[in-house]
Amino acid sequence: MNHSTEVFTLSAGPTMATHRTLAALGQPIMYHYDPVFLETFGRTQRKAAEVFKTKNDMLLMQGEAIVALEGAARSLTKPGMKVLNLVQGVFGKGMGYWLESFGAELHEIEVAYNDAVSPEAVEKYLQENPGIGLITMVHSETPSGTLTDCAAIGPIAKRYGALTLVDAVSSIGGLEFETDEWQLDIVVTGAQKCLAGPPGIGMVSVSPAAWEQIESNPNSPRASYVSLLDWKEKWLEGGAFPFTPSVSDVHGLESVLDQVLEEGLDNAIVRHTNAASATRAGAQAMGLELWAASESIAANCVTSVRVPGDLEHLDIRAHVRAKYGVMLSSGQGAGNLMRLAHMGPSANAMYPIVGLTALGQGLRDLGAQVDLGAGIEAAMSVIAQNN
Ligand SMILES: *Cc1c(COP(=O)(O)O)cnc(C)c1O
């Protein structure tokens, strides 16, 4: 039984932080109105906007990314407003429950949790249901390991006069993402997925059109932990914080943004792409089946595979962690599947081999038929070609 904390963490976030990130998190805790911290905060906002590829306003909201997502959804939802929610997994489904409770007239396009809502289906829905004011979607449905085509859906939404709210929590910093080019109004991410930072701070970009909607919405939260307007009026316009920012998390966030910008966003994206291709090739060569209905919708930040036979995902996760010291993710509501994540440092060359070996041998230990050798050969040959 391996109780060491020196595990290989290939989970779908929070994931491994680099030494540099840990050192940044350990910097002195400063008074939030110290000029040095004020400068740090402003700089971190600008670096976040660079990683989002946006000229829109950028907010750094403490609390897990969920806080920022809730704030964005509440702020945009006017009572009785028609909102089209795209559902292909757990996070999309959860957004629908929120929207209803915030007073939206909820419209949904829902597909199986291994599939993706197509841009064509969105366009058809908008044609047949005029008056949709907002479209909500999840770029990378982390529990399923699938992608939504935000690049195509953003411009469609604009043509039909709808705003967009995108959950890009597991994408930014590892997957191609173009906030402005894709014409997306509100985009939310967290620090603990592809950026491999601390779980505890969210980033939100807000377009001028989204601000107009938020300011004219009588239900937009104010004087609240989830208020986007407080951040706009107090901080962006007034230079005062709504409350004390989480100083250490801001330090950690600046560091992870520096690391990805120094590496080059494009290089980071290639690294995540390569790790995912090696993992998909290896898993299939072992005889495992990908969870995603097709490789074209498989997200490069996490590879999901169906659990073979009558095994249970939670047992496999526990076994692999206990016996081999490798922390994988399991299904988290999307189905009986195992997930090997490629996020931040775990998207480096040899981590797919660690993940595949631990999963493959773990499955064998539990009685499944797995061709471990063929899987490693296949993954290694992809890695050798790409590096
Ligand atoms: C991680 C994640 C979130 C944030 O949720 P937590 O479970 O609270 O970490 C939201 N959306 C997506 C797509 C995520 O991957």
Coordinates of N, CA and C and ligand atoms in Angstrom, one line a residue, residues 12-14 64-66 69 91 138-143 167-171 192-193 199 332 339 343, ligand 1:
A12 N -7.6 15.0 -13.3 CA -8.1 16.1 -14.2 C -8.3 17.4 -13.4
G13 N -7.4 17.7 -12.5 CA -7.3 19.0 -11.8 C -8.1 18.9 -10.5
P14 N -7.5 19.5 -9.4 CA -6.1 20.1 -9.4 C -5.1 19.0 -9.8
E64 N -13.0 29.1 -6.0 CA -12.9 28.1 -7.1 C -13.6 28.7 -8.4
A65 N -13.2 28.2 -9.5 CA -13.8 28.7 -10.8 C -15.3 28.6 -10.8
I66 N -15.9 27.7 -10.0 CA -17.3 27.6 -9.9 C -18.0 28.9 -9.4
L69 N -18.2 31.2 -12.3 CA -19.2 30.7 -13.3 C -20.6 31.0 -12.7
F91 N -21.0 19.2 -16.4 CA -21.0 20.7 -16.1 C -22.0 21.4 -16.9
V138 N -19.9 24.5 -22.5 CA -18.7 24.1 -21.8 C -17.7 23.7 -23.0
H139 N -16.6 24.4 -23.0 CA -15.7 24.1 -24.1 C -15.1 22.7 -24.0
S140 N -14.6 22.4 -22.8 CA -14.1 21.0 -22.6 C -14.8 20.4 -21.5
E141 N -15.7 19.5 -21.7 CA -16.5 18.8 -20.7 C -15.5 17.8 -20.0
T142 N -14.9 18.3 -19.0 CA -13.8 17.5 -18.3 C -14.2 16.1 -17.9
P143 N -15.4 15.9 -17.2 CA -15.8 14.6 -16.8 C -16.0 13.6 -18.0
D167 N -17.8 28.1 -20.3 CA -17.0 27.5 -19.3 C -15.8 26.9 -20.0
A168 N -14.7 27.6 -19.8 CA -13.4 27.1 -20.4 C -12.4 26.7 -19.3
V169 N -13.0 26.2 -18.2 CA -12.2 26.0 -17.0 C -11.0 25.0 -17.3
S170 N -11.3 23.9 -18.1 CA -10.2 23.0 -18.3 C -9.5 23.2 -19.6
S171 N -9.8 24.3 -20.3 CA -9.1 24.4 -21.7 C -8.0 25.4 -21.7
Q192 N -6.4 25.7 -11.8 CA -5.9 24.4 -11.4 C -6.0 23.3 -12.5
K193 N -6.3 23.7 -13.7 CA -6.4 22.6 -14.7 C -5.2 22.7 -15.6
P199 N -6.0 25.7 -6.8 CA -7.4 25.7 -6.9 C -7.9 26.8 -5.9
Q332 N -16.7 10.7 -12.4 CA -17.3 12.0 -11.9 C -18.6 12.3 -12.6
R339 N -10.1 8.3 -16.5 CA -9.5 9.5 -17.2 C -8.1 9.7 -16.9
M343 N -2.5 17.8 -18.3 CA -2.7 19.2 -17.8 C -1.5 19.7 -17.2
Ligands
LIG1 C1 -12.9 21.8 -12.9 C2 -14.0 22.4 -13.7 C3 -14.9 23.3 -13.2 C4 -14.8 23.8 -11.7 O1 -15.4 22.8 -10.9 P1 -14.8 22.1 -9.6 O2 -15.4 20.7 -9.7 O3 -15.4 22.9 -8.5 O4 -13.3 22.1 -9.7 C5 -16.0 23.8 -14.0 N1 -16.1 23.4 -15.3 C6 -15.2 22.5 -15.8 C7 -15.4 22.2 -17.3 C8 -14.2 22.0 -15.1 O5 -13.3 21.1 -15.6

